[in-house]
Coordinates of C-alpha atoms (C1' of nucleotides) in Angstrom, one line a residue:
Chain T
M1 CA 136.3 121.8 82.0
V2 CA 134.8 121.8 85.5
A3 CA 132.3 119.1 84.7
L4 CA 132.1 116.1 87.0
T5 CA 131.2 112.6 85.9
I6 CA 128.5 110.8 87.9
G7 CA 131.1 108.7 89.6
K8 CA 133.0 111.8 90.9
L9 CA 129.8 113.4 92.0
A10 CA 128.8 110.2 93.9
S11 CA 132.2 109.6 95.6
A12 CA 132.5 113.3 96.5
T13 CA 129.2 113.0 98.5
G14 CA 129.4 109.5 99.8
T15 CA 126.5 108.5 97.5
K16 CA 126.2 105.5 95.1
V17 CA 126.0 106.1 91.4
E18 CA 122.7 104.4 91.2
T19 CA 121.4 106.6 94.0
V20 CA 122.3 109.7 92.1
R21 CA 120.5 108.5 89.0
Y22 CA 117.6 107.6 91.3
Y23 CA 117.5 111.1 92.7
E24 CA 117.3 112.4 89.1
R25 CA 114.4 110.1 88.4
A26 CA 112.8 111.2 91.6
G27 CA 113.1 114.9 90.5
L28 CA 115.5 115.9 93.3
I29 CA 118.2 116.9 90.9
D30 CA 117.8 118.2 87.3
P31 CA 118.9 116.1 84.4
P32 CA 122.4 117.4 83.7
A33 CA 124.0 118.2 80.3
R34 CA 125.5 115.3 78.5
T35 CA 128.9 114.8 76.9
D36 CA 129.3 113.6 73.3
G37 CA 129.5 110.0 74.7
N38 CA 126.2 110.6 76.5
Y39 CA 127.8 110.8 79.9
R40 CA 126.1 113.0 82.5
A41 CA 128.2 116.2 83.0
Y42 CA 127.6 117.8 86.4
R43 CA 128.5 121.4 87.4
P44 CA 129.8 122.4 90.9
E45 CA 126.3 123.6 91.8
D46 CA 125.0 120.1 91.3
L47 CA 127.6 119.0 93.9
E48 CA 126.3 121.5 96.4
R49 CA 122.7 120.4 95.7
L50 CA 123.6 116.8 96.2
R51 CA 125.4 117.6 99.4
F52 CA 122.3 119.4 100.7
I53 CA 120.2 116.3 99.8
R54 CA 122.6 114.0 101.6
R55 CA 122.8 116.1 104.7
T56 CA 119.0 116.5 105.0
R57 CA 118.5 112.8 104.3
D58 CA 121.1 112.0 107.0
L59 CA 119.0 114.2 109.3
G60 CA 116.1 111.9 108.6
F61 CA 114.0 114.1 106.3
S62 CA 111.9 112.1 103.7
L63 CA 112.5 112.7 100.0
D64 CA 109.3 114.7 100.0
E65 CA 110.5 116.9 102.7
V66 CA 113.9 117.3 101.0
R67 CA 112.1 118.3 97.9
A68 CA 110.2 120.9 99.9
L69 CA 113.3 122.2 101.5
L70 CA 115.1 122.5 98.2
N71 CA 112.1 124.5 96.7
L72 CA 112.1 126.8 99.7
A73 CA 115.8 127.4 99.6
A74 CA 115.4 128.5 96.0
Q75 CA 113.0 131.3 96.9
R76 CA 115.7 133.4 98.5
D77 CA 113.5 136.4 99.2
R78 CA 110.8 134.6 101.1
D79 CA 110.7 134.4 104.9
C80 CA 112.4 131.4 106.3
G81 CA 109.6 130.6 108.8
T82 CA 108.4 127.7 106.7
V83 CA 111.7 126.1 106.9
D84 CA 111.7 126.4 110.7
E85 CA 108.2 124.9 110.8
L86 CA 109.1 122.0 108.6
A87 CA 112.2 121.2 110.6
T88 CA 110.3 121.5 113.9
R89 CA 107.6 119.2 112.7
H90 CA 110.3 116.7 111.7
L91 CA 111.9 117.1 115.2
E92 CA 108.6 116.3 116.8
E93 CA 108.2 113.2 114.7
I94 CA 111.7 112.0 115.8
D95 CA 110.6 112.6 119.4
R96 CA 107.5 110.4 118.8
K97 CA 109.7 107.7 117.3
I98 CA 112.1 107.8 120.2
A99 CA 109.2 107.6 122.7
D100 CA 107.7 104.7 120.8
L101 CA 111.0 102.8 120.8
M102 CA 111.6 103.4 124.5
A103 CA 108.1 102.1 125.3
L104 CA 108.8 99.0 123.2
R105 CA 112.3 98.6 124.7
R106 CA 110.8 98.7 128.2
E107 CA 108.2 96.1 127.3
L108 CA 110.7 93.8 125.6
A109 CA 113.2 94.1 128.4
G110 CA 110.5 93.0 130.8
V111 CA 109.7 90.0 128.7
I112 CA 113.4 89.0 128.5
A113 CA 113.9 89.5 132.3
S114 CA 111.2 86.9 132.9
C115 CA 113.2 84.2 131.3
A116 CA 114.2 81.4 133.7
G117 CA 115.6 78.9 131.2
G118 CA 114.0 75.5 130.7
T119 CA 112.4 74.1 127.6
M120 CA 110.3 75.8 125.0
A121 CA 107.2 74.3 126.6
D122 CA 107.6 76.4 129.7
C123 CA 109.5 79.4 128.2
R124 CA 108.3 82.6 129.8
I125 CA 109.3 84.7 126.8
L126 CA 107.3 82.6 124.4
G127 CA 104.5 82.7 127.0
A128 CA 104.6 86.5 127.0
F129 CA 104.2 86.4 123.2
A130 CA 101.1 84.2 123.3
P131 CA 98.5 86.5 124.8
S132 CA 95.8 84.2 126.0
A133 CA 96.6 80.5 126.1
A134 CA 100.0 79.0 126.8
S135 CA 100.4 77.3 123.5
Chain E
M1 CA 81.2 74.6 113.8
V2 CA 84.1 76.6 115.4
A3 CA 85.6 77.7 112.2
L4 CA 86.3 81.4 111.8
T5 CA 86.1 83.4 108.6
I6 CA 89.1 85.5 107.7
G7 CA 87.2 88.6 108.6
K8 CA 86.6 87.3 112.2
L9 CA 90.2 86.2 112.5
A10 CA 91.4 89.6 111.4
S11 CA 89.1 91.7 113.6
A12 CA 89.8 89.4 116.6
T13 CA 93.5 90.3 116.3
G14 CA 93.4 93.8 115.0
T15 CA 94.8 92.8 111.7
K16 CA 93.6 93.6 108.2
V17 CA 92.2 90.9 106.1
E18 CA 94.7 91.5 103.4
T19 CA 97.5 91.3 105.9
V20 CA 96.3 87.8 107.0
R21 CA 96.4 86.7 103.4
Y22 CA 99.8 88.2 103.1
Y23 CA 101.0 86.2 106.1
E24 CA 99.7 83.1 104.5
R25 CA 101.6 83.9 101.3
A26 CA 104.7 84.7 103.4
G27 CA 104.5 81.3 105.0
L28 CA 103.8 82.5 108.5
I29 CA 100.4 80.8 108.7
D30 CA 99.5 77.6 107.0
P31 CA 96.8 77.7 104.3
P32 CA 93.6 76.8 106.1
A33 CA 90.9 74.4 105.1
R34 CA 88.3 75.9 102.7
T35 CA 84.5 75.9 102.9
D36 CA 82.3 74.8 100.0
G37 CA 82.2 78.4 98.9
N38 CA 86.0 78.5 98.9
Y39 CA 86.2 80.7 102.0
R40 CA 89.1 80.2 104.3
A41 CA 88.0 78.3 107.5
Y42 CA 90.3 79.0 110.5
R43 CA 90.5 77.0 113.7
P44 CA 91.1 78.5 117.2
E45 CA 94.8 77.5 117.0
D46 CA 95.1 79.7 114.0
L47 CA 93.8 82.6 116.1
E48 CA 96.5 81.8 118.7
R49 CA 99.1 81.8 116.1
L50 CA 98.0 85.0 114.6
R51 CA 98.0 86.6 118.0
F52 CA 101.5 85.5 118.5
I53 CA 102.5 87.0 115.2
R54 CA 100.8 90.3 116.0
R55 CA 102.4 90.5 119.4
T56 CA 105.9 89.8 118.2
R57 CA 105.5 92.2 115.2
D58 CA 104.3 94.9 117.7
L59 CA 107.5 94.3 119.6
G60 CA 109.4 95.1 116.5
F61 CA 110.5 91.7 115.4
S62 CA 110.9 91.3 111.6
L63 CA 108.9 88.7 109.8
D64 CA 112.0 86.5 109.5
E65 CA 112.5 86.7 113.3
V66 CA 108.8 85.9 113.9
R67 CA 109.1 82.9 111.6
A68 CA 112.2 81.8 113.7
L69 CA 110.3 82.3 117.0
L70 CA 107.3 80.3 115.7
N71 CA 109.6 77.5 114.6
L72 CA 111.3 77.5 118.0
A73 CA 108.1 77.5 119.9
A74 CA 107.0 74.4 118.0
Q75 CA 110.0 72.4 119.3
R76 CA 108.6 72.2 122.8
D77 CA 111.4 69.9 124.2
R78 CA 114.3 72.0 123.2
D79 CA 116.0 74.5 125.5
C80 CA 114.6 78.0 125.3
G81 CA 118.1 79.7 125.3
T82 CA 117.8 80.4 121.6
V83 CA 114.7 82.4 122.2
D84 CA 116.4 84.4 124.9
E85 CA 119.3 85.1 122.5
L86 CA 117.1 86.2 119.7
A87 CA 115.1 88.5 121.9
T88 CA 118.3 89.9 123.4
R89 CA 119.8 90.6 120.0
H90 CA 116.6 92.4 119.1
L91 CA 116.7 94.5 122.2
E92 CA 120.3 95.5 121.4
E93 CA 119.1 96.6 117.9
I94 CA 116.4 98.7 119.4
D95 CA 119.0 100.3 121.7
R96 CA 121.1 101.1 118.7
K97 CA 118.1 102.7 116.9
I98 CA 117.3 104.7 120.0
A99 CA 120.9 106.0 120.2
D100 CA 120.9 106.8 116.6
L101 CA 117.7 108.8 116.8
M102 CA 118.8 110.6 119.9
A103 CA 122.1 111.7 118.2
L104 CA 120.0 112.8 115.2
R105 CA 117.6 114.6 117.4
R106 CA 120.4 116.5 119.2
E107 CA 121.9 117.6 115.9
L108 CA 118.6 118.7 114.4
A109 CA 117.6 120.6 117.5
G110 CA 120.9 122.5 117.3
V111 CA 120.2 123.4 113.7
I112 CA 116.7 124.6 114.6
A113 CA 117.9 126.6 117.6
S114 CA 120.2 128.6 115.3
C115 CA 117.2 130.0 113.4
A116 CA 117.0 133.8 113.7
G117 CA 114.3 134.5 111.1
G118 CA 114.8 136.6 108.0
T119 CA 114.7 135.5 104.4
M120 CA 115.8 132.2 102.9
A121 CA 119.0 133.8 101.7
D122 CA 120.3 134.2 105.2
C123 CA 118.4 131.3 106.8
R124 CA 120.7 129.6 109.3
I125 CA 118.8 126.3 109.0
L126 CA 119.3 126.1 105.3
G127 CA 122.9 127.2 105.9
A128 CA 123.4 124.3 108.2
F129 CA 122.1 122.0 105.4
A130 CA 124.6 123.3 102.9
P131 CA 127.9 121.9 104.1
S132 CA 130.5 124.0 102.3
A133 CA 129.2 127.1 100.5
A134 CA 126.3 129.3 101.7
S135 CA 124.1 128.7 98.7
Chain B
dT1 C1' 61.9 84.0 95.4
dA2 C1' 64.5 87.8 94.4
dT3 C1' 67.7 91.2 95.7
dG4 C1' 70.8 94.0 98.2
dG5 C1' 74.7 94.5 100.9
dA6 C1' 78.3 92.6 103.5
dC7 C1' 81.6 89.6 103.0
dC8 C1' 84.9 86.6 100.5
dC9 C1' 88.1 85.2 96.4
dT10 C1' 92.4 85.9 93.1
dG11 C1' 95.7 88.7 91.1
dT12 C1' 98.2 92.7 90.4
dA13 C1' 100.2 97.2 91.4
dG14 C1' 101.6 100.7 94.5
dT15 C1' 104.3 102.5 98.7
dT16 C1' 109.7 104.3 100.4
dG17 C1' 114.4 104.7 99.3
dG18 C1' 117.1 102.8 97.3
dT19 C1' 120.1 98.4 95.4
dA20 C1' 121.5 95.0 91.9
dC21 C1' 121.9 93.2 87.8
dA22 C1' 121.9 92.5 82.5
dG23 C1' 123.4 93.8 78.4
dG24 C1' 125.3 97.1 76.2
dG25 C1' 128.5 101.7 74.9
dT26 C1' 132.7 104.9 76.0
dC27 C1' 137.2 106.3 77.2
dA28 C1' 142.1 106.3 78.3
dA29 C1' 146.3 103.7 79.0
dG30 C1' 149.6 100.5 77.5
Chain I
dC1 C1' 144.1 97.0 69.5
dT2 C1' 142.8 95.4 73.6
dT3 C1' 141.9 95.7 78.4
dG4 C1' 139.6 97.5 82.3
dA5 C1' 137.3 101.1 84.5
dC6 C1' 133.8 103.7 83.9
dC7 C1' 129.2 105.0 81.9
dC8 C1' 124.3 104.1 79.7
dT9 C1' 119.2 102.3 79.9
dG10 C1' 115.8 99.3 81.7
dT11 C1' 114.2 96.1 84.7
dA12 C1' 113.6 93.6 88.9
dC13 C1' 114.2 93.1 93.8
dC14 C1' 114.0 94.2 99.2
dA15 C1' 110.3 94.8 103.7
dA16 C1' 105.7 94.6 105.1
dC17 C1' 102.1 95.6 103.9
dT18 C1' 98.0 98.3 101.4
dA19 C1' 94.7 99.1 97.8
dC20 C1' 92.3 98.1 94.1
dA21 C1' 89.8 95.6 90.1
dG22 C1' 86.7 92.3 88.8
dG23 C1' 84.5 88.8 90.2
dG24 C1' 81.9 85.0 93.6
dT25 C1' 79.2 83.7 98.1
dC26 C1' 76.1 84.2 101.8
dC27 C1' 72.2 85.5 104.3
dA28 C1' 68.5 88.5 105.8
dT29 C1' 64.7 91.0 104.4
dA30 C1' 60.8 92.6 101.1

DNA sequence: TATGGACCCTGTAGTTGGTACAGGGTCAAG
DNA sequence: CTTGACCCTGTACCAACTACAGGGTCCATA
């Protein structure tokens, strides 16, 4: 029998067992067949599918986006432009996040650089956190 | 009377009313006095405190870190080194996040660049998402 | 004085993407 | 036959809010 237990499936993909069950609840993987003892019995295709999920999650796609990608991948005759579009939009979002973090980083670094020691009462960092008054 | 309603406090700091109540539940702001009609009555100091919270939140500090900063700020005679340390650790974390996102961005951009159109069946992007087999 | 609308109150549930039990059942080895 | 590793379901928890539902209050205007 080529069937995998959930533990094998999980360790083969670097996923936790609970996460696999969570993906099933979330509708990302179909409920597999069960053994006599009510254990989940996965097929090799399920391993492929879970790997796909892991990979796309690692690339920062949300579960909704992963679901969409899985659905698209299943329609093998359709044009793949939609995939490109989805991935490109995701890339743009990553770019926005990077830009936001860099702006924040610049601001925080400025605040920290202003520190000249002393007590809390005259701390420049805390001062920078209190917009109007010095308290 | 200088007391502010929760709505005034919220709009003066760009916060939602529910968020202010949430901060109270989370122990970031003390439960204020109440009016006869059981409305929260805030003092100007509360406005300062909420501004501080908003500012530090905007700089990416977690609520736990904000709590710590508020506690430190209250001990006006202590040395402010701890504040500097907390802020510096936070900056390092931001740097890690930026680095992670940039690595991810590079990888995703590579995947997208490989796209040559065609059907899902021979989509290079989907191929890059399926680690071993082509399915 | 009545009434309407803007505001406030508490309490609870939902969001994302899992993680962590509790309290059981199954399976294989020794 | 027992032990330990694994599996099952169901529920609760995390951050940091947000969004109601179902009520109460306040004040300006008709």
